[in-house]
CSV table of C-alpha atoms and ligand atoms in Angstrom, one decimal:
chain,number,residue,atom,x,y,z
A,134,MET,CA,-43.6,2.6,-30.6
A,135,PHE,CA,-43.0,6.2,-30.1
A,136,SER,CA,-39.7,8.0,-30.8
A,137,VAL,CA,-38.1,11.3,-30.7
A,138,THR,CA,-34.7,12.4,-31.7
A,139,CYS,CA,-32.7,15.8,-30.4
A,140,ILE,CA,-29.7,17.8,-29.9
A,141,ALA,CA,-28.3,19.5,-27.1
A,142,PRO,CA,-25.0,22.1,-26.5
A,143,VAL,CA,-22.1,21.9,-24.7
A,144,ASN,CA,-21.8,25.0,-22.3
A,145,ILE,CA,-18.6,26.3,-20.9
A,146,ALA,CA,-18.6,28.0,-17.5
A,147,ILE,CA,-17.2,31.6,-17.0
A,148,VAL,CA,-17.5,31.2,-13.3
A,149,LYS,CA,-17.0,27.8,-12.1
A,150,TYR,CA,-19.5,25.2,-10.5
A,151,TRP,CA,-17.2,23.5,-8.2
A,152,GLY,CA,-18.3,21.6,-4.7
A,153,LYS,CA,-21.4,20.0,-4.2
A,154,ARG,CA,-23.4,20.6,-0.3
A,155,ASN,CA,-25.3,17.3,-1.8
A,156,GLU,CA,-23.9,14.6,-3.6
A,157,GLU,CA,-26.9,12.7,-3.9
A,158,LEU,CA,-29.3,15.5,-5.7
A,159,ILE,CA,-26.3,17.7,-7.1
A,160,LEU,CA,-26.5,20.8,-4.9
A,161,PRO,CA,-24.1,22.9,-5.7
A,162,ILE,CA,-21.9,25.4,-3.0
A,163,ASN,CA,-22.0,28.1,-5.3
A,164,ASP,CA,-23.8,29.8,-8.5
A,165,SER,CA,-22.3,29.7,-11.7
A,166,ILE,CA,-22.5,31.3,-15.3
A,167,SER,CA,-21.6,29.5,-18.3
A,168,MET,CA,-22.3,30.7,-21.9
A,169,THR,CA,-23.9,28.0,-24.4
A,170,LEU,CA,-22.0,27.0,-27.2
A,171,GLY,CA,-23.3,26.2,-31.1
A,172,THR,CA,-24.6,22.8,-31.9
A,173,ASN,CA,-23.3,23.1,-35.5
A,174,GLU,CA,-20.1,22.4,-33.6
A,175,LEU,CA,-20.5,20.5,-30.5
A,176,CYS,CA,-23.7,18.3,-29.7
A,177,ALA,CA,-25.0,15.5,-28.1
A,178,LYS,CA,-27.8,13.8,-30.0
A,179,THR,CA,-30.0,11.6,-28.4
A,180,THR,CA,-32.8,9.3,-29.8
A,181,ILE,CA,-35.4,7.9,-27.3
A,182,SER,CA,-38.3,5.2,-28.6
A,183,ALA,CA,-40.9,3.7,-26.0
A,184,SER,CA,-42.5,0.8,-26.6
A,185,GLU,CA,-45.0,-1.7,-25.1
A,186,GLY,CA,-43.3,-4.2,-26.8
A,187,PHE,CA,-39.2,-3.4,-24.7
A,188,GLN,CA,-38.7,-6.0,-22.0
A,189,HIS,CA,-36.2,-3.9,-20.3
A,190,ASN,CA,-34.8,0.2,-20.2
A,191,ARG,CA,-31.7,-0.1,-22.5
A,192,MET,CA,-29.1,2.4,-23.4
A,193,TRP,CA,-26.3,2.8,-26.1
A,194,LEU,CA,-23.9,5.6,-25.7
A,195,ASN,CA,-21.7,6.0,-28.8
A,196,ASP,CA,-22.8,2.4,-30.0
A,197,GLU,CA,-21.6,1.0,-27.2
A,198,GLU,CA,-24.3,-0.6,-24.2
A,199,LEU,CA,-24.5,0.7,-20.8
A,200,PRO,CA,-25.6,-0.9,-17.9
A,201,PHE,CA,-29.3,0.7,-16.9
A,202,GLU,CA,-29.0,0.8,-13.1
A,203,GLU,CA,-31.4,1.4,-10.5
A,204,ASP,CA,-29.9,3.9,-8.6
A,205,SER,CA,-27.7,5.4,-11.5
A,206,ARG,CA,-27.8,9.2,-12.4
A,207,LEU,CA,-29.5,8.1,-15.8
A,208,MET,CA,-32.1,6.5,-14.0
A,209,ARG,CA,-32.9,9.4,-11.8
A,210,CYS,CA,-33.2,11.3,-14.8
A,211,LEU,CA,-35.6,9.2,-16.5
A,212,LYS,CA,-38.1,8.6,-13.4
A,213,GLY,CA,-37.4,12.7,-12.9
A,214,VAL,CA,-39.2,13.3,-16.3
A,215,GLN,CA,-41.8,10.6,-15.4
A,216,ARG,CA,-42.8,11.9,-12.5
A,217,LEU,CA,-43.7,15.3,-14.0
A,218,ALA,CA,-45.8,13.9,-16.9
A,219,LEU,CA,-47.7,12.4,-13.7
A,220,MET,CA,-48.2,15.4,-12.1
A,221,ASN,CA,-48.8,17.4,-15.8
A,222,GLY,CA,-51.2,14.6,-16.5
A,223,SER,CA,-49.5,14.1,-19.8
A,224,GLN,CA,-50.9,10.9,-21.2
A,225,LYS,CA,-48.8,11.3,-24.7
A,226,VAL,CA,-46.8,7.9,-23.9
A,227,SER,CA,-47.6,5.4,-21.4
A,228,LEU,CA,-45.7,5.9,-18.6
A,229,SER,CA,-45.4,2.1,-18.1
A,230,TRP,CA,-43.4,1.6,-21.2
A,231,LYS,CA,-39.5,0.9,-21.3
A,232,VAL,CA,-37.5,2.8,-23.0
A,233,HIS,CA,-34.5,2.5,-25.6
A,234,ILE,CA,-32.4,5.3,-25.7
A,235,ALA,CA,-28.9,6.1,-28.0
A,236,SER,CA,-26.7,8.9,-27.6
A,237,CYS,CA,-23.7,10.2,-29.6
A,238,ASN,CA,-21.8,13.1,-29.7
A,239,ASN,CA,-19.9,15.1,-32.0
A,240,PHE,CA,-16.5,15.4,-30.6
A,241,PRO,CA,-14.6,13.4,-28.1
A,242,THR,CA,-16.6,12.4,-24.5
A,243,ALA,CA,-15.0,12.9,-21.4
A,244,ALA,CA,-12.2,15.1,-22.2
A,245,GLY,CA,-13.1,18.1,-20.5
A,246,LEU,CA,-15.3,19.1,-23.3
A,247,ALA,CA,-18.1,19.1,-21.1
A,248,SER,CA,-19.6,15.9,-23.0
A,249,SER,CA,-21.5,14.6,-19.7
A,250,ALA,CA,-23.2,18.6,-19.4
A,251,ALA,CA,-24.8,18.0,-23.5
A,252,GLY,CA,-25.2,14.3,-23.0
A,253,TYR,CA,-27.7,14.9,-19.8
A,254,ALA,CA,-29.2,17.8,-21.0
A,255,CYS,CA,-30.1,15.8,-24.6
A,256,LEU,CA,-31.0,13.4,-22.4
A,257,VAL,CA,-33.7,15.1,-20.2
A,258,PHE,CA,-35.2,17.3,-23.0
A,259,SER,CA,-35.6,13.9,-25.2
A,260,LEU,CA,-37.4,12.5,-22.4
A,261,ALA,CA,-39.2,15.8,-21.9
A,262,ARG,CA,-40.3,15.4,-25.6
A,263,LEU,CA,-41.5,12.1,-25.6
A,264,TYR,CA,-43.6,12.6,-22.6
A,265,GLY,CA,-45.2,16.2,-24.1
A,266,ILE,CA,-43.2,18.1,-21.3
A,267,PRO,CA,-43.0,21.9,-21.6
A,268,LEU,CA,-39.3,23.2,-21.4
A,269,ASN,CA,-39.2,25.0,-17.7
A,270,GLU,CA,-36.9,25.6,-14.9
A,271,GLU,CA,-38.1,22.2,-13.1
A,272,LEU,CA,-36.8,20.3,-15.9
A,273,THR,CA,-33.5,21.7,-15.0
A,274,THR,CA,-33.9,20.2,-11.6
A,275,ILE,CA,-33.5,16.9,-13.5
A,276,ALA,CA,-31.0,17.5,-15.9
A,277,ARG,CA,-29.1,18.8,-12.8
A,278,GLN,CA,-29.0,15.1,-11.4
A,279,GLY,CA,-27.5,13.9,-14.5
A,280,SER,CA,-24.6,15.8,-14.3
A,281,GLY,CA,-24.2,19.4,-12.3
A,282,SER,CA,-23.5,21.5,-15.4
A,283,ALA,CA,-26.0,19.8,-17.8
A,284,CYS,CA,-28.9,22.0,-15.9
A,285,ARG,CA,-27.2,25.0,-18.0
A,286,SER,CA,-27.0,23.2,-21.2
A,287,LEU,CA,-31.3,23.5,-21.6
A,288,PHE,CA,-30.7,27.1,-22.4
A,289,GLY,CA,-29.2,28.8,-24.7
A,290,GLY,CA,-26.9,32.1,-24.6
A,291,PHE,CA,-25.6,33.1,-21.1
A,292,VAL,CA,-27.1,30.9,-18.3
A,293,GLN,CA,-26.9,31.4,-14.5
A,294,TRP,CA,-27.1,28.3,-12.4
A,295,HIS,CA,-28.5,29.3,-9.2
A,296,ARG,CA,-27.2,27.5,-6.1
A,297,GLY,CA,-30.5,27.4,-4.1
A,298,VAL,CA,-31.0,27.4,-0.3
A,299,LEU,CA,-33.8,24.3,0.1
A,300,ASP,CA,-33.0,21.1,1.2
A,301,ASP,CA,-34.7,19.2,-1.4
A,302,GLY,CA,-32.9,21.0,-4.1
A,303,ARG,CA,-35.9,22.6,-5.7
A,304,ASP,CA,-34.3,25.7,-5.8
A,305,SER,CA,-31.6,25.1,-7.2
A,306,VAL,CA,-32.3,25.7,-10.9
A,307,ALA,CA,-31.0,27.4,-14.0
A,308,LYS,CA,-32.5,30.4,-15.5
A,309,PRO,CA,-31.3,32.3,-19.1
A,310,ILE,CA,-29.9,35.6,-18.3
A,311,VAL,CA,-29.5,36.7,-22.5
A,312,SER,CA,-30.4,34.5,-25.3
A,313,ALA,CA,-27.5,33.8,-28.1
A,314,GLN,CA,-28.9,36.8,-30.0
A,315,HIS,CA,-27.6,39.7,-27.2
A,316,TRP,CA,-24.3,38.9,-27.9
A,317,PRO,CA,-24.2,37.4,-31.7
A,318,ASN,CA,-20.3,38.0,-32.1
A,319,MET,CA,-19.3,36.4,-28.9
A,320,HIS,CA,-16.8,33.3,-30.6
A,321,VAL,CA,-14.8,30.9,-29.0
A,322,LEU,CA,-11.8,28.9,-30.0
A,323,ILE,CA,-11.0,25.7,-28.4
A,324,LEU,CA,-7.4,24.7,-28.2
A,325,VAL,CA,-7.6,20.8,-28.0
A,326,VAL,CA,-4.5,20.1,-26.3
A,327,ASN,CA,-5.6,16.4,-25.5
A,328,ASP,CA,-8.6,14.9,-26.2
A,329,GLU,CA,-8.3,11.7,-24.3
A,330,ARG,CA,-10.3,10.6,-20.9
A,331,LYS,CA,-9.4,13.1,-17.9
A,332,LYS,CA,-7.7,11.6,-14.9
A,333,THR,CA,-9.6,12.6,-12.0
A,334,SER,CA,-13.4,13.2,-12.7
A,335,SER,CA,-15.2,16.5,-12.0
A,336,THR,CA,-17.4,14.2,-9.6
A,337,ASN,CA,-14.4,13.3,-7.4
A,338,GLY,CA,-12.4,16.5,-7.8
A,339,MET,CA,-14.5,18.3,-6.4
A,340,GLN,CA,-15.4,16.1,-3.5
A,341,ARG,CA,-12.2,15.9,-2.5
A,342,SER,CA,-12.1,20.2,-2.9
A,343,VAL,CA,-14.7,20.5,-0.7
A,344,THR,CA,-13.3,17.9,2.3
A,345,THR,CA,-9.6,19.4,2.0
A,346,SER,CA,-9.1,22.3,0.3
A,347,GLN,CA,-9.0,25.5,3.0
A,348,LEU,CA,-9.7,28.2,0.2
A,349,ILE,CA,-12.8,27.1,-1.2
A,350,GLN,CA,-15.2,28.5,1.5
A,351,HIS,CA,-13.5,31.9,0.7
A,352,ARG,CA,-14.6,31.6,-2.8
A,353,VAL,CA,-18.3,30.9,-2.3
A,354,ASP,CA,-18.8,33.0,0.3
A,355,LYS,CA,-17.0,36.2,-0.7
A,356,ILE,CA,-15.7,35.7,-4.5
A,357,VAL,CA,-18.4,34.2,-6.4
A,358,PRO,CA,-21.2,36.4,-5.2
A,359,GLU,CA,-19.5,39.3,-6.4
A,360,ARG,CA,-18.2,37.7,-9.5
A,361,THR,CA,-21.7,36.8,-10.8
A,362,GLU,CA,-23.3,40.3,-10.4
A,363,ASN,CA,-20.1,41.7,-12.3
A,364,LEU,CA,-20.3,39.2,-15.2
A,365,LYS,CA,-24.1,39.7,-15.2
A,366,LYS,CA,-23.8,43.6,-15.6
A,367,ALA,CA,-20.7,42.7,-18.4
A,368,ILE,CA,-22.8,40.6,-20.5
A,369,GLU,CA,-25.4,43.0,-20.2
A,370,ALA,CA,-23.7,45.9,-21.2
A,371,ARG,CA,-21.3,43.6,-24.0
A,372,ASP,CA,-18.7,44.6,-21.7
A,373,PHE,CA,-15.6,42.1,-23.5
A,374,GLN,CA,-13.3,44.1,-21.3
A,375,SER,CA,-14.4,43.3,-17.6
A,376,PHE,CA,-16.0,40.2,-19.0
A,377,ALA,CA,-12.4,38.7,-20.2
A,378,GLU,CA,-11.1,39.8,-16.7
A,379,ILE,CA,-13.6,38.3,-14.8
A,380,THR,CA,-13.7,34.8,-17.2
A,381,MET,CA,-9.2,34.2,-16.7
A,382,LYS,CA,-9.7,35.5,-12.8
A,383,ASP,CA,-12.5,32.7,-12.0
A,384,SER,CA,-10.9,30.2,-14.4
A,385,ASN,CA,-7.2,30.8,-12.4
A,386,GLN,CA,-9.4,30.4,-9.4
A,387,PHE,CA,-10.7,27.1,-9.9
A,388,HIS,CA,-7.7,25.7,-10.7
A,389,ALA,CA,-5.9,27.4,-7.6
A,390,ILE,CA,-8.7,25.0,-5.4
A,391,ALA,CA,-7.9,22.4,-7.8
A,392,LEU,CA,-4.1,22.9,-6.2
A,393,ASP,CA,-5.0,23.4,-3.2
A,394,THR,CA,-7.2,20.4,-2.8
A,395,TYR,CA,-5.0,17.4,-1.0
A,396,PRO,CA,-3.3,15.6,-2.7
A,397,PRO,CA,-4.2,18.4,-5.7
A,398,CYS,CA,-6.1,17.7,-8.6
A,399,VAL,CA,-3.9,19.0,-11.6
A,400,TYR,CA,-5.7,19.8,-14.9
A,401,MET,CA,-4.3,22.1,-16.4
A,402,ASN,CA,-0.5,20.8,-18.1
A,403,ASP,CA,2.6,23.0,-19.7
A,404,VAL,CA,1.0,23.7,-22.9
A,405,SER,CA,-2.5,25.2,-21.0
A,406,HIS,CA,0.0,27.0,-19.0
A,407,ALA,CA,1.7,28.2,-22.1
A,408,ILE,CA,-1.9,29.2,-23.9
A,409,ALA,CA,-2.5,31.2,-20.5
A,410,SER,CA,1.1,33.1,-21.1
A,411,PHE,CA,0.5,33.6,-24.5
A,412,VAL,CA,-3.3,35.3,-24.1
A,413,HIS,CA,-1.9,37.7,-21.5
A,414,THR,CA,0.7,38.3,-23.3
A,415,TYR,CA,-1.3,38.6,-26.8
A,416,ASN,CA,-3.8,41.3,-25.2
A,417,LYS,CA,-1.0,43.0,-23.8
A,418,THR,CA,0.6,43.4,-27.5
A,419,MET,CA,-2.8,44.5,-28.8
A,420,GLY,CA,-2.9,47.3,-26.0
A,421,THR,CA,-6.3,46.0,-25.4
A,422,VAL,CA,-8.4,42.9,-24.2
A,423,HIS,CA,-9.1,40.9,-27.1
A,424,ALA,CA,-9.2,37.3,-26.2
A,425,ALA,CA,-10.0,35.4,-22.6
A,426,TYR,CA,-9.1,31.7,-21.5
A,427,THR,CA,-10.6,29.4,-19.2
A,428,PHE,CA,-9.9,25.8,-18.6
A,429,ASP,CA,-12.1,23.5,-17.3
A,430,ALA,CA,-11.2,19.9,-15.3
A,431,GLY,CA,-8.8,19.2,-18.4
A,432,PRO,CA,-5.9,20.6,-20.1
A,433,ASN,CA,-7.6,22.3,-23.2
A,434,ALA,CA,-8.5,25.6,-23.5
A,435,CYS,CA,-11.5,27.8,-24.5
A,436,ILE,CA,-10.3,31.3,-25.4
A,437,TYR,CA,-13.7,33.6,-25.9
A,438,VAL,CA,-13.0,36.0,-28.7
A,439,LEU,CA,-15.2,38.3,-30.5
A,440,LYS,CA,-15.8,37.6,-33.9
A,441,GLU,CA,-14.1,40.5,-35.7
A,442,ASN,CA,-10.7,39.8,-33.8
A,443,VAL,CA,-10.4,35.9,-34.3
A,444,ALA,CA,-8.2,35.8,-37.7
A,445,LYS,CA,-5.9,38.1,-35.6
A,446,LEU,CA,-6.0,35.6,-32.4
A,447,LEU,CA,-5.7,32.9,-34.9
A,448,ALA,CA,-2.4,34.2,-36.7
A,449,ALA,CA,-1.3,34.8,-33.2
A,450,VAL,CA,-1.7,31.2,-31.8
A,451,GLN,CA,-0.6,29.8,-35.2
A,452,LYS,CA,2.5,31.6,-34.6
A,453,GLU,CA,3.2,30.6,-30.9
A,454,PHE,CA,1.7,27.3,-31.3
A,455,PRO,CA,2.5,26.2,-35.3
A,456,ASN,CA,1.0,23.4,-36.7
A,457,ASP,CA,1.5,22.6,-40.4
A,458,SER,CA,-1.9,21.5,-40.9
A,459,ILE,CA,-3.6,25.0,-40.2
A,460,ASP,CA,-4.8,24.9,-43.5
A,461,SER,CA,-6.6,21.4,-43.5
A,462,SER,CA,-10.2,21.3,-42.0
A,463,GLN,CA,-9.4,18.5,-39.6
A,464,TYR,CA,-7.0,20.7,-37.9
A,465,LEU,CA,-9.2,23.6,-37.9
A,466,ARG,CA,-12.8,22.6,-37.2
A,467,GLY,CA,-16.2,24.5,-37.0
A,468,LEU,CA,-17.0,27.7,-38.5
A,469,PRO,CA,-14.9,28.9,-41.2
A,470,VAL,CA,-12.3,32.2,-40.8
A,471,SER,CA,-14.2,35.1,-42.7
A,472,ILE,CA,-12.8,34.8,-46.1
A,473,ASP,CA,-13.2,38.8,-46.9
A,474,SER,CA,-11.0,39.6,-44.1
A,475,PRO,CA,-7.6,40.8,-45.0
A,476,GLU,CA,-6.3,38.7,-42.2
A,477,SER,CA,-8.0,35.6,-43.2
A,478,ASN,CA,-4.8,34.2,-44.5
A,479,ILE,CA,-3.4,33.2,-40.8
A,480,GLU,CA,-0.2,31.9,-42.5
A,481,LYS,CA,0.5,34.8,-43.9
A,482,TYR,CA,-0.4,37.2,-41.5
A,483,ALA,CA,1.5,35.0,-38.9
A,484,ASN,CA,5.0,35.1,-40.5
A,485,SER,CA,4.0,39.3,-41.0
A,486,ALA,CA,3.3,39.4,-37.4
A,487,THR,CA,7.1,39.3,-36.2
A,488,ASP,CA,7.0,42.4,-34.6
A,489,ASN,CA,5.0,41.0,-31.8
A,490,PRO,CA,7.4,39.0,-30.1
A,491,ILE,CA,5.6,36.8,-27.3
A,492,ASN,CA,8.0,35.9,-25.3
A,493,THR,CA,6.1,34.5,-22.2
A,494,ALA,CA,4.7,32.1,-24.3
A,495,ALA,CA,8.4,31.0,-26.0
A,496,VAL,CA,9.5,30.4,-22.6
A,497,HIS,CA,7.1,27.8,-21.6
A,498,ARG,CA,7.6,26.4,-25.2
A,499,LYS,CA,11.3,26.0,-24.4
A,500,ALA,CA,10.2,24.2,-21.2
A,501,ILE,CA,8.1,21.9,-23.4
A,502,GLY,CA,10.7,21.0,-26.0
A,503,MET,CA,12.9,19.8,-22.8
A,504,LEU,CA,10.0,17.6,-22.5
A,505,ASN,CA,10.5,16.4,-25.5
A,506,ILE,CA,7.2,17.3,-26.9
A,507,GLN,CA,7.2,17.7,-30.8
A,508,PRO,CA,6.9,21.7,-30.8
A,509,LYS,CA,4.9,21.4,-33.9
A,510,SER,CA,2.5,19.3,-32.3
A,511,LEU,CA,1.2,21.3,-29.0
A,512,LEU,CA,-2.0,21.5,-30.2
A,513,LYS,CA,-4.3,18.8,-31.5
A,514,TYR,CA,-6.6,20.8,-33.6
A,515,ILE,CA,-8.9,23.7,-33.2
A,516,ILE,CA,-12.3,24.2,-33.1
A,517,HIS,CA,-14.2,27.4,-34.1
A,518,THR,CA,-17.6,27.9,-32.3
A,519,LYS,CA,-19.5,30.7,-30.9
A,520,VAL,CA,-23.0,31.6,-28.5
A,521,GLY,CA,-25.9,29.4,-29.3
A,522,ASP,CA,-29.0,28.4,-28.9
A,523,GLY,CA,-30.7,25.9,-26.6
A,524,PRO,CA,-31.7,22.2,-27.5
A,525,CYS,CA,-34.0,21.2,-30.3
A,526,GLN,CA,-36.1,18.3,-31.3
A,527,LEU,CA,-34.7,17.0,-34.8
A,528,SER,CA,-37.1,14.9,-37.6
A,529,ASP,CA,-37.6,11.4,-37.5
A,530,ASP,CA,-35.0,10.9,-40.5
A,531,ASN,CA,-32.3,12.1,-38.0
A,532,SER,CA,-33.1,8.7,-35.8
A,533,LEU,CA,-30.1,6.8,-33.8
A,534,LEU,CA,-32.4,3.9,-33.5
A,535,ILE,CA,-34.1,1.4,-35.9
A,536,ASN,CA,-37.2,-0.5,-35.0
A,537,GLY,CA,-35.7,0.7,-31.0
A,538,LEU,CA,-32.1,-0.4,-31.8
A,539,PRO,CA,-28.8,1.3,-32.7
A,540,LEU,CA,-28.4,1.8,-36.4
A,541,SER,CA,-25.1,-0.5,-36.1
A,542,HIS,CA,-26.9,-3.7,-34.7
B,787,DP6,C1,-15.0,22.5,-14.2
B,787,DP6,O1,-21.2,19.2,-13.8
B,787,DP6,O2,-19.2,17.5,-14.6
B,787,DP6,O3,-16.7,21.8,-15.6
B,787,DP6,O4,-22.2,17.5,-11.0
B,787,DP6,O5,-20.2,15.8,-10.9
B,787,DP6,O6,-21.4,15.7,-12.8
B,787,DP6,P1,-21.2,16.7,-11.7
B,787,DP6,O7,-19.7,17.7,-12.6
B,787,DP6,P2,-19.1,18.1,-13.6
B,787,DP6,O8,-18.5,19.6,-13.3
B,787,DP6,C2,-18.2,21.0,-14.4
B,787,DP6,C3,-17.0,21.1,-13.8
B,787,DP6,C4,-16.5,22.3,-14.4
B,787,DP6,C5,-17.2,23.8,-14.1
B,787,DP6,C6,-18.4,24.2,-14.3
B,787,DP6,O9,-18.7,23.4,-15.9
B,787,DP6,O10,-19.1,24.5,-14.1
């Protein structure tokens, strides 16, 4: 029996992928750019074992067995990597042997936290390791067929998924722009509003947008080409101001298209809108842009912020969206906020910052209060992370399978 265990990161789009030109091959209508997040805080972990003794291909996600159907995205990824192994003449593991796959996330699955991206990237990377194939752009065309955004999780740092023009999708590949080391102080606060399964999946939502939104083509033709070029320049120059403006504008445009879809896809809720208002008011109060929000197909906010500004932002978040558990590691998860900073005592800072009225968000809070939501629990928890590296292989003692079966069996 041969086994490999790998982890792969989550990525958060800055210029969003929304809409396919080919559903089967998962070919997008526009380019997208993302930032890869640190695997210590958010990652998918996958073990794959291959053995002559296995009767069938089997897969467990978070300990629950899933059907391994012939025309599934899972099967397409397996066959895709096996085809590459055949072409490369890789003899490491026999292609006729069946595989057992176990995968889990260290964060909620399908909550709009890009779990499918990390999951499929991890699957394809682990298969590549099993069959002895090096990480290359071709591998991203296979991850793309698991979930479009997964192709960007095969690299660290900032990554562009080129939509490509060919019908067979050969040129629809992800390529790194710069590594995580280029902008190491780029941090992220994920404000988790709701970590339950989302109502309209990205796959269904974008399909409906392509057929019904009258704005989407303008985005594809005019907005995205200019935006990707400007964003790449901002990333290369570490220009946070431009980066932040593009990030927020693209998030807003994506949700405008979601609403222009018929029937509309509503992903942001009142708390999400309160967070967006808060960020704008916060930036205004600071006199310069310190924070940039982006929302995917769910209500949770990802806020990009430079390391030196994290403590201050967190204090303002706590002031606007108070939570009694602010000092608990269950509420504030991930990277610790620098203890040598005089502003690290978040509660103290928040209380002293009364001269920074953030009125717009307060108006939203009031509206939410009328909906009978406890104002002290608007945020479920916060994850503090930063730009990170791509997937990697772990030692065998991290395996999720013992003799080909999940540890819990
Ligand atoms: C809003 O990659 O999950 O997160 O290709 O159908 O699996 P499928 O969709 P998916 O869509 C991600 C949409 C997004 C934007 C993005 O990540 O670029």
